[in-house]
PDB file of C-alpha atoms in Angstrom:
ATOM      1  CA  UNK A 312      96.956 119.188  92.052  1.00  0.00           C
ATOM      2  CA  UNK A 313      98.836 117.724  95.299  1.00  0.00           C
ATOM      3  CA  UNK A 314      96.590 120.041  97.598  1.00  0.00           C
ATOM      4  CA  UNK A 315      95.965 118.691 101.328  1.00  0.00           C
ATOM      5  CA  UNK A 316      93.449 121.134 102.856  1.00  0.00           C
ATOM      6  CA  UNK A 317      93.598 121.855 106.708  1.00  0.00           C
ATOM      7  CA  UNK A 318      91.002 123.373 109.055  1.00  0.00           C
ATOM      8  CA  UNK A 319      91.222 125.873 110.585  1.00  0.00           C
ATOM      9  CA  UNK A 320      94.528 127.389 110.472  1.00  0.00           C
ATOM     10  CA  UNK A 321      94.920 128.452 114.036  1.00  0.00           C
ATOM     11  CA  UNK A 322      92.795 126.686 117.234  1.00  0.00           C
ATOM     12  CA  UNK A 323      93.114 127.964 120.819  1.00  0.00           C
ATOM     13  CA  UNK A 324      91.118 125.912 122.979  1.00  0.00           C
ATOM     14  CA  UNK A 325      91.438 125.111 126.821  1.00  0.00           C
ATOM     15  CA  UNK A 326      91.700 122.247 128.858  1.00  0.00           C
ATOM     16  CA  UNK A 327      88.363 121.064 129.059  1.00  0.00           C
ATOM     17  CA  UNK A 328      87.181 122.115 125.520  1.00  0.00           C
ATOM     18  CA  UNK A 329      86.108 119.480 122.821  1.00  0.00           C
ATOM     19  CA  UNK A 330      87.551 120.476 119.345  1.00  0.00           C
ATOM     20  CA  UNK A 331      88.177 118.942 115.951  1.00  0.00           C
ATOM     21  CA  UNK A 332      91.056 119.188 113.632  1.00  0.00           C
ATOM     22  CA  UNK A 333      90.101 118.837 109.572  1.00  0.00           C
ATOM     23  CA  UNK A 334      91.973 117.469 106.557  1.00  0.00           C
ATOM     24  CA  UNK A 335      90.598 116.880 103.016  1.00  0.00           C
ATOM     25  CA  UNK A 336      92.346 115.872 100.141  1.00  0.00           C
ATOM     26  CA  UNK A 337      90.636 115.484  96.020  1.00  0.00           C
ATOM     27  CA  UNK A 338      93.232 113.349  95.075  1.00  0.00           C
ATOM     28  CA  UNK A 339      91.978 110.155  95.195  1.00  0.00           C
ATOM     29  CA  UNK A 340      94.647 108.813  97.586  1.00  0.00           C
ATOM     30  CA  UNK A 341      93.883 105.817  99.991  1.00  0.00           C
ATOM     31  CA  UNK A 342      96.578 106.743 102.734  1.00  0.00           C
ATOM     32  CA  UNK A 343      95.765 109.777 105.233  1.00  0.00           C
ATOM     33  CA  UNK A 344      98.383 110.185 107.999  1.00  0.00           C
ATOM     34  CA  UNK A 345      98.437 112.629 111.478  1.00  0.00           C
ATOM     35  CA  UNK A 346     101.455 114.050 112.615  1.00  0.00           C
ATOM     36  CA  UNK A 347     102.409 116.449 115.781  1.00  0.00           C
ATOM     37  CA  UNK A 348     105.396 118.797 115.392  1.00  0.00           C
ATOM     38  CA  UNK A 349     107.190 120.833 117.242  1.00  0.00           C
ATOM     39  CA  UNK A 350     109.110 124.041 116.796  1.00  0.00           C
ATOM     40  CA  UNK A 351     112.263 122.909 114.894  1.00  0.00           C
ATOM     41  CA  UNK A 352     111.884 119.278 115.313  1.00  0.00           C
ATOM     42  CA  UNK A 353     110.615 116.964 113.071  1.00  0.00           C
ATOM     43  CA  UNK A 354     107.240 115.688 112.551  1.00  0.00           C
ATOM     44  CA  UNK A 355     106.447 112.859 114.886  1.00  0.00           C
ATOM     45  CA  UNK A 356     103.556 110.111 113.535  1.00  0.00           C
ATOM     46  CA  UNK A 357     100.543 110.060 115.366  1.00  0.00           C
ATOM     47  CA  UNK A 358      97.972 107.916 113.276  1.00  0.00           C
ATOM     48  CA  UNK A 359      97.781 106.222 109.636  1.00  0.00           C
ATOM     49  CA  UNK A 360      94.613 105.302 108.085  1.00  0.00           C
ATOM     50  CA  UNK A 361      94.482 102.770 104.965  1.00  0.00           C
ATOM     51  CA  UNK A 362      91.413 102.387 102.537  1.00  0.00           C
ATOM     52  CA  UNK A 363      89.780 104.569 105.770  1.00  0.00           C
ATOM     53  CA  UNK A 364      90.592 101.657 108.503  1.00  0.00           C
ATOM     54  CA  UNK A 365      93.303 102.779 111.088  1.00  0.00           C
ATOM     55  CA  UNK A 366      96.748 101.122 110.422  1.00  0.00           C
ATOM     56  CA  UNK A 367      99.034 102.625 112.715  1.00  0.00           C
ATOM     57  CA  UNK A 368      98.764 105.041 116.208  1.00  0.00           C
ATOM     58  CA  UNK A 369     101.998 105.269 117.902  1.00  0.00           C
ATOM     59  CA  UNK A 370     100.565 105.219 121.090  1.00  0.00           C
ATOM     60  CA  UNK A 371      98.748 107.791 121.202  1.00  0.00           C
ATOM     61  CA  UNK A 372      97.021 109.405 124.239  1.00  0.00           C
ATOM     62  CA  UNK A 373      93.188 108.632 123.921  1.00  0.00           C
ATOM     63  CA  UNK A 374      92.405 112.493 124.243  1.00  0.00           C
ATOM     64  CA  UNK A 375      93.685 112.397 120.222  1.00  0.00           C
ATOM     65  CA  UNK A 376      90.854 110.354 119.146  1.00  0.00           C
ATOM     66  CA  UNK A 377      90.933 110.044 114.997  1.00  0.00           C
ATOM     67  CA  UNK A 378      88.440 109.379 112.067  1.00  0.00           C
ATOM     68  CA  UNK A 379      88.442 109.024 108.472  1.00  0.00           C
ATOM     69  CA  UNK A 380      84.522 109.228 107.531  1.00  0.00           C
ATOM     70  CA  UNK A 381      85.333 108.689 103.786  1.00  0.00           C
ATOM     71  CA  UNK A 382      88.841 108.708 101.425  1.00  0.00           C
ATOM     72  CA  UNK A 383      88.916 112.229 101.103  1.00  0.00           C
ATOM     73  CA  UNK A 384      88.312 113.240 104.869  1.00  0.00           C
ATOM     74  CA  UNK A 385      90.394 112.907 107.821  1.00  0.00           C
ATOM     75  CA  UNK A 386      89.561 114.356 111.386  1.00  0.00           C
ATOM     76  CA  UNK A 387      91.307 114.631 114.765  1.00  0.00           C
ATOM     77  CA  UNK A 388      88.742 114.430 117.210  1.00  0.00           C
ATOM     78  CA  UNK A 389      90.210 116.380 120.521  1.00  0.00           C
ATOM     79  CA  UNK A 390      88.942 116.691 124.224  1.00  0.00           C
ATOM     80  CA  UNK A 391      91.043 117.087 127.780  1.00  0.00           C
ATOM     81  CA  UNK A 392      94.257 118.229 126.159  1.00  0.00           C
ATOM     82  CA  UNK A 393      97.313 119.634 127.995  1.00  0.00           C
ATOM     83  CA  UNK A 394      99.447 122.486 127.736  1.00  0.00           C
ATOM     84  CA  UNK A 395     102.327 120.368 126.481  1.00  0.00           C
ATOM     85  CA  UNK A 396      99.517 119.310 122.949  1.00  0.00           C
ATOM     86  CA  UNK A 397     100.369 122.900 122.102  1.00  0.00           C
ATOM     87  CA  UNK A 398     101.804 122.215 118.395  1.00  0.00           C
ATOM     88  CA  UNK A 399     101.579 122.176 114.644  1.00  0.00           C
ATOM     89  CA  UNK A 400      99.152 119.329 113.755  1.00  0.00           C
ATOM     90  CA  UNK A 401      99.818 118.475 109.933  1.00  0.00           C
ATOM     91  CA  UNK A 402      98.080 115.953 108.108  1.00  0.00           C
ATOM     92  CA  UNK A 403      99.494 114.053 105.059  1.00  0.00           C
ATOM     93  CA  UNK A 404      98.074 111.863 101.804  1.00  0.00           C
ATOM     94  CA  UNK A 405     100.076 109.406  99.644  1.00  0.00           C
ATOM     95  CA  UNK A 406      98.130 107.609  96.628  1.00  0.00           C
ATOM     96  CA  UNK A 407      98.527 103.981  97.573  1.00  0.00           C
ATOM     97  CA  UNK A 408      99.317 102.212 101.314  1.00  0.00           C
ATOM     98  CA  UNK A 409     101.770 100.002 101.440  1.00  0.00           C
ATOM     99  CA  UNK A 410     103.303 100.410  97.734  1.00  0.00           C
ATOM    100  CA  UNK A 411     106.625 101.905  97.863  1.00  0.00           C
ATOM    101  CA  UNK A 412     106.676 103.093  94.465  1.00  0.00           C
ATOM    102  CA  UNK A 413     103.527 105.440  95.371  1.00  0.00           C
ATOM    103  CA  UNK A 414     103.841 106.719  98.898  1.00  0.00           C
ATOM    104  CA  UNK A 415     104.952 110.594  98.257  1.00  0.00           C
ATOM    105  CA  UNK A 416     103.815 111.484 101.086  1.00  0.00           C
ATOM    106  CA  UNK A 417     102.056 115.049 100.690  1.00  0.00           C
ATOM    107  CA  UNK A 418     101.823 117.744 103.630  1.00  0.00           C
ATOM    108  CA  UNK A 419      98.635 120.271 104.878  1.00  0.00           C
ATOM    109  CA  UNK A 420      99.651 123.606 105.952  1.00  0.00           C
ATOM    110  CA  UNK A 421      98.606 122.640 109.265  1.00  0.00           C
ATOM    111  CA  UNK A 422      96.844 123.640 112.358  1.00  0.00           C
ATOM    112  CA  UNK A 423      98.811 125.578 115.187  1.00  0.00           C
ATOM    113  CA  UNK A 424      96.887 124.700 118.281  1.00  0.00           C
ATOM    114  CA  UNK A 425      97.048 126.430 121.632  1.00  0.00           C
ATOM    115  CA  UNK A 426      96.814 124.405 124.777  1.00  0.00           C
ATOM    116  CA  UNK A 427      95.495 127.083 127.270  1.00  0.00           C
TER     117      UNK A 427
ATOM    118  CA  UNK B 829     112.752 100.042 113.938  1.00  0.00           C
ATOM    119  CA  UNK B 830     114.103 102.961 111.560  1.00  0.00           C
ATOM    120  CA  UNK B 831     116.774 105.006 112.949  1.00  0.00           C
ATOM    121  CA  UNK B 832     117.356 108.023 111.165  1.00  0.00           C
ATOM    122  CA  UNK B 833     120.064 110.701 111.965  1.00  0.00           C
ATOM    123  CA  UNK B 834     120.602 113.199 110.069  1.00  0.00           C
ATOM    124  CA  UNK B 835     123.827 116.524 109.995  1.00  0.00           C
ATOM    125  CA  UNK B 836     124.164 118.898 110.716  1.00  0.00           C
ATOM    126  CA  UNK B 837     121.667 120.637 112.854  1.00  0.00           C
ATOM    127  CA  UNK B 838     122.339 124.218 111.979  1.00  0.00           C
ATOM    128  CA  UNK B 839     124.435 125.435 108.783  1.00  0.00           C
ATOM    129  CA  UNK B 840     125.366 128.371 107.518  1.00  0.00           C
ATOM    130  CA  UNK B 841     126.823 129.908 103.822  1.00  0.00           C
ATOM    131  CA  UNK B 842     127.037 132.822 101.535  1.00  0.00           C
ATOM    132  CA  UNK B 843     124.824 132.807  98.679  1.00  0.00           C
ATOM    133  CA  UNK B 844     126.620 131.145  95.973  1.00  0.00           C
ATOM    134  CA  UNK B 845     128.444 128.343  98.128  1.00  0.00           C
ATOM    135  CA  UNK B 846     126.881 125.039  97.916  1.00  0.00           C
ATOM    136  CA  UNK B 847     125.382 123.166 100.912  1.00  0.00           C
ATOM    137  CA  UNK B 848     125.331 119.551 101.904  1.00  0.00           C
ATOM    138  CA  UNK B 849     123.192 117.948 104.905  1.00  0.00           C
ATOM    139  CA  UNK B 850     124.088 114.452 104.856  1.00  0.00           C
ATOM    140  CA  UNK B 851     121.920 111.335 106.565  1.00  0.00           C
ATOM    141  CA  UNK B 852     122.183 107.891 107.968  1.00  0.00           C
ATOM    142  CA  UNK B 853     120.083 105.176 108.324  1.00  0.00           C
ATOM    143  CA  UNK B 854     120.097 101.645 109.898  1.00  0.00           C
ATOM    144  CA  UNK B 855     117.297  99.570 108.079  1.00  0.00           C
ATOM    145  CA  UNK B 856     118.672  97.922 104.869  1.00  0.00           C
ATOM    146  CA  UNK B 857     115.593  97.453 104.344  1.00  0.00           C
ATOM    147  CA  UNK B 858     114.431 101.080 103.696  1.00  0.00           C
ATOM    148  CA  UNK B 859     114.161 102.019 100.127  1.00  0.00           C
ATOM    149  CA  UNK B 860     112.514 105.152  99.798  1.00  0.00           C
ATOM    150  CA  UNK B 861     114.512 108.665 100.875  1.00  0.00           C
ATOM    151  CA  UNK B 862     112.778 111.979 100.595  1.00  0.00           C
ATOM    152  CA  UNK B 863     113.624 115.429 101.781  1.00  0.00           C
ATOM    153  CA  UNK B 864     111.621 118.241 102.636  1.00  0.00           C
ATOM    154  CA  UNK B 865     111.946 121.656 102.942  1.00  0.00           C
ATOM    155  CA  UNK B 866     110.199 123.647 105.976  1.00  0.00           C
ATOM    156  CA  UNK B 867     109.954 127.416 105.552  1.00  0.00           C
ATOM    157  CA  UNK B 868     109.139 129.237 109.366  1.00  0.00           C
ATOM    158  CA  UNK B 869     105.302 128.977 109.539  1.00  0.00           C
ATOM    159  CA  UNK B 870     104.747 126.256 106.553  1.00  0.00           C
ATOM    160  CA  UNK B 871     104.273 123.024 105.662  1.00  0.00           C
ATOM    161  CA  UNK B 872     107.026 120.688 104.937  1.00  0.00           C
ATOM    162  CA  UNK B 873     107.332 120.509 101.266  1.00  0.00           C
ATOM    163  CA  UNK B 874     109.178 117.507  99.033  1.00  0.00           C
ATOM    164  CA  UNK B 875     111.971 118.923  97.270  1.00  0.00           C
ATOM    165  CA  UNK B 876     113.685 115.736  95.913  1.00  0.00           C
ATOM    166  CA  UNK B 877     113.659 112.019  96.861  1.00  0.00           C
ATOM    167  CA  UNK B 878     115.545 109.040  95.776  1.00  0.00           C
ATOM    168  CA  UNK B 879     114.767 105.075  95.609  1.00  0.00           C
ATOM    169  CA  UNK B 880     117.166 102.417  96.733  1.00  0.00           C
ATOM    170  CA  UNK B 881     117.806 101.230  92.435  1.00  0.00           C
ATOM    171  CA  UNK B 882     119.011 104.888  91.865  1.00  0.00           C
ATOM    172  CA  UNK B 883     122.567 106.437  92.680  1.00  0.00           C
ATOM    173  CA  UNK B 884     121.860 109.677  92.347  1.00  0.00           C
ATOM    174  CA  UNK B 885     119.077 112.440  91.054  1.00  0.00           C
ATOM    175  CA  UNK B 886     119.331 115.308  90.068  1.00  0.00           C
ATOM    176  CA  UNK B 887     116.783 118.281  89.860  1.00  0.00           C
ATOM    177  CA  UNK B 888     118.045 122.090  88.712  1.00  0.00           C
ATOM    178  CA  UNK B 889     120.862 123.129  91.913  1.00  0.00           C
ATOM    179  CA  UNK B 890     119.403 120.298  94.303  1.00  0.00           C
ATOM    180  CA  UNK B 891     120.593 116.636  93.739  1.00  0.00           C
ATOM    181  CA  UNK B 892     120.748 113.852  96.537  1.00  0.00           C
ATOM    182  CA  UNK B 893     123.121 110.905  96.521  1.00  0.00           C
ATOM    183  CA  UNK B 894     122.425 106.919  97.930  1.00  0.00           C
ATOM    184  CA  UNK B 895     125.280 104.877  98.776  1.00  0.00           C
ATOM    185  CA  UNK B 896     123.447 101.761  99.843  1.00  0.00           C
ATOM    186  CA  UNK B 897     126.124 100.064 101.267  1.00  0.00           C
ATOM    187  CA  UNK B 898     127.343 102.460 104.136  1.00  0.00           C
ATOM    188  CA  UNK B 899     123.644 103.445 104.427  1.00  0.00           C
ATOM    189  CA  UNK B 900     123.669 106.948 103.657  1.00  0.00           C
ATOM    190  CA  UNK B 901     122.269 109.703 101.677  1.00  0.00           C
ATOM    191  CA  UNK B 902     122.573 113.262 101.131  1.00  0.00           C
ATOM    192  CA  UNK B 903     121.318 116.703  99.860  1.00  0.00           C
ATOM    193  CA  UNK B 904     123.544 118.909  97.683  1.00  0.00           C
ATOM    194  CA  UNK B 905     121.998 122.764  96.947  1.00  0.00           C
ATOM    195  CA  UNK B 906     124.168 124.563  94.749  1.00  0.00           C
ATOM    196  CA  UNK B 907     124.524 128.110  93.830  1.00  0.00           C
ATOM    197  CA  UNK B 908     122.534 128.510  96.833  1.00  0.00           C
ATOM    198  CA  UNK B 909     120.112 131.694  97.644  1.00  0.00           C
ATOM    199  CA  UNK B 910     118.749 133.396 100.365  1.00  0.00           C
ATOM    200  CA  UNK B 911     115.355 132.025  99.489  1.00  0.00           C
ATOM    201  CA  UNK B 912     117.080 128.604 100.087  1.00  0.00           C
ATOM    202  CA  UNK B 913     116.933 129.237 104.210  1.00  0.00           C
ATOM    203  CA  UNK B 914     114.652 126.677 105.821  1.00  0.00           C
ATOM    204  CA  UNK B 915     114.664 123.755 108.206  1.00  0.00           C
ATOM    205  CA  UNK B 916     115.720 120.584 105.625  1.00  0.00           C
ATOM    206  CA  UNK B 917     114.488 117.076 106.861  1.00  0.00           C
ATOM    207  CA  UNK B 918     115.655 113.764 105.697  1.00  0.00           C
ATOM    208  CA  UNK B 919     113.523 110.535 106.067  1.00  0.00           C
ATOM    209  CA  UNK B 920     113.478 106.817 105.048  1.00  0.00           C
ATOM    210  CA  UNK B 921     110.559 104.196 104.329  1.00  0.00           C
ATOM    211  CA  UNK B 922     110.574 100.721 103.922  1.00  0.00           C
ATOM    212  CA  UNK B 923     108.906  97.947 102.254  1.00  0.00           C
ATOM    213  CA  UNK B 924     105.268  98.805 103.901  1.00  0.00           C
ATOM    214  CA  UNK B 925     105.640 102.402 102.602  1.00  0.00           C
ATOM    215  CA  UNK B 926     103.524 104.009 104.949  1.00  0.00           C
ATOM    216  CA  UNK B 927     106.348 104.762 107.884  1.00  0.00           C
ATOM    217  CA  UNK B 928     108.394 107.798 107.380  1.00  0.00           C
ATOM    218  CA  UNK B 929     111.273 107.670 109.760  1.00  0.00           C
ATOM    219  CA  UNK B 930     112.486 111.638 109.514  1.00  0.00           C
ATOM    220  CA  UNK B 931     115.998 113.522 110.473  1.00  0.00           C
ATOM    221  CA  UNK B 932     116.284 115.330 113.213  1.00  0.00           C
ATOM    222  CA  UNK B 933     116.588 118.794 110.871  1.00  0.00           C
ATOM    223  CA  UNK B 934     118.680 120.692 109.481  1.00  0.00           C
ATOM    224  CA  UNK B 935     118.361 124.957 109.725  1.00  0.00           C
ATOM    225  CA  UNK B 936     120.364 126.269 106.615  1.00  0.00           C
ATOM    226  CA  UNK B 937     121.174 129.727 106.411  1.00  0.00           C
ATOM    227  CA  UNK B 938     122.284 131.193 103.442  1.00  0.00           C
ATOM    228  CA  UNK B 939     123.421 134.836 104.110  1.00  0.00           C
ATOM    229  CA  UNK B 940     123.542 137.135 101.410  1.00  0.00           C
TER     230      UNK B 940
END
């Protein structure tokens, strides 16, 4: 099973609303990653957690705020977003950080959020 | 860091006619190149990938090539099908594994 769960689906939410993004995965892997993307670009790296401690944010505005509770769970705490958020928020697993030979990186559907 | 460019952006071909998208890199460093298929509305979805000890792989009509030295790699569909039509992106990892660097896309068309 390489499933990577994401809820919900779809999120409208305005400028002032507080919201949260979920990802789940059963597959026992230690690396949980946030991306942003774009309508026919590529996904763009937001945040990496490792054994559930943050290892990378690209510089990320503080109104993405992230949290891995435990190794299966993954949020994406949001509050004061912009029009220009508006995107496809996927999440990703791969078994082991930081060993090459294991970092298939598996993709969510995603979440399609509206900035309104 | 990782630069990754990746062509071209849009391609088209009648079903049956192979395909190639073909990537760069600058890291020598990077040793881990997957690609990923994006159907309209889906998730990105691993369709081959190749590590910096192999040549080539080869899975059914997709196989990718590595040529180390000139730091590039590509993606060869054969026999391709209308169900083939997505957005294709390269990327490349390095030693710590966790940093995908990805291609800037490629939107195949196959038209039947």
């Amino acid at each position: 099973d390489t499933e990577v769960t994401q809820t919900p689906k779809h999120l409208v939410m305005g400028m002032t609303n507080k919201k949260s993004l979920k990802c789940e995965q059963h597959m026992g892997h230690r690396a949980m990653y946030w991306y942003k993307q774009k309508a026919k670009k590529p996904p763009e790296l937001m945040f990496v957690y490792s054994y559930e401690k943050l290892s990378i944010n690209e510089s990320v505005p503080s109104r993405f705020s992230p949290e891995c509770p435990n190794s299966s769970l993954l949020n994406l705490h949001l509050h004061a977003l912009q029009p220009e958020d508006s995107a496809l928020y996927l999440c990703a697993s791969s078994q082991a950080p930081s060993l090459p030979a294991k970092n298939i990186q598996y993709f969510g559907a995603g979440t399609r959020l509206s900035v309104l | 860091g990782e630069n990754v460019e990746q062509h071209p952006s849009t391609l088209s071909v009648q079903e049956g006619d192979s395909a190639v998208i073909k990537c760069t890199y600058s890291d020598s460093a990077s040793n881990y190149f997957p690609w990923y298929k994006q159907e309209l509305g889906k998730r990105p979805q691993l369709i081959i990938d190749i590590r910096s000890n192999v040549g080539e792989k080869k899975d059914q009509r997709i196989a990718v090539t590595l040529n180390k030295t000139a730091k590039h790699f590509s993606l060869h569909i054969t026999e391709t099908q209308p169900e083939d039509s997505a957005v294709y992106f390269c990327a490349a990892s390095g030693i710590t594994g966790n940093q995908f660097y990805f291609g800037t896309g490629t939107s195949l068309t196959v038209i039947p």
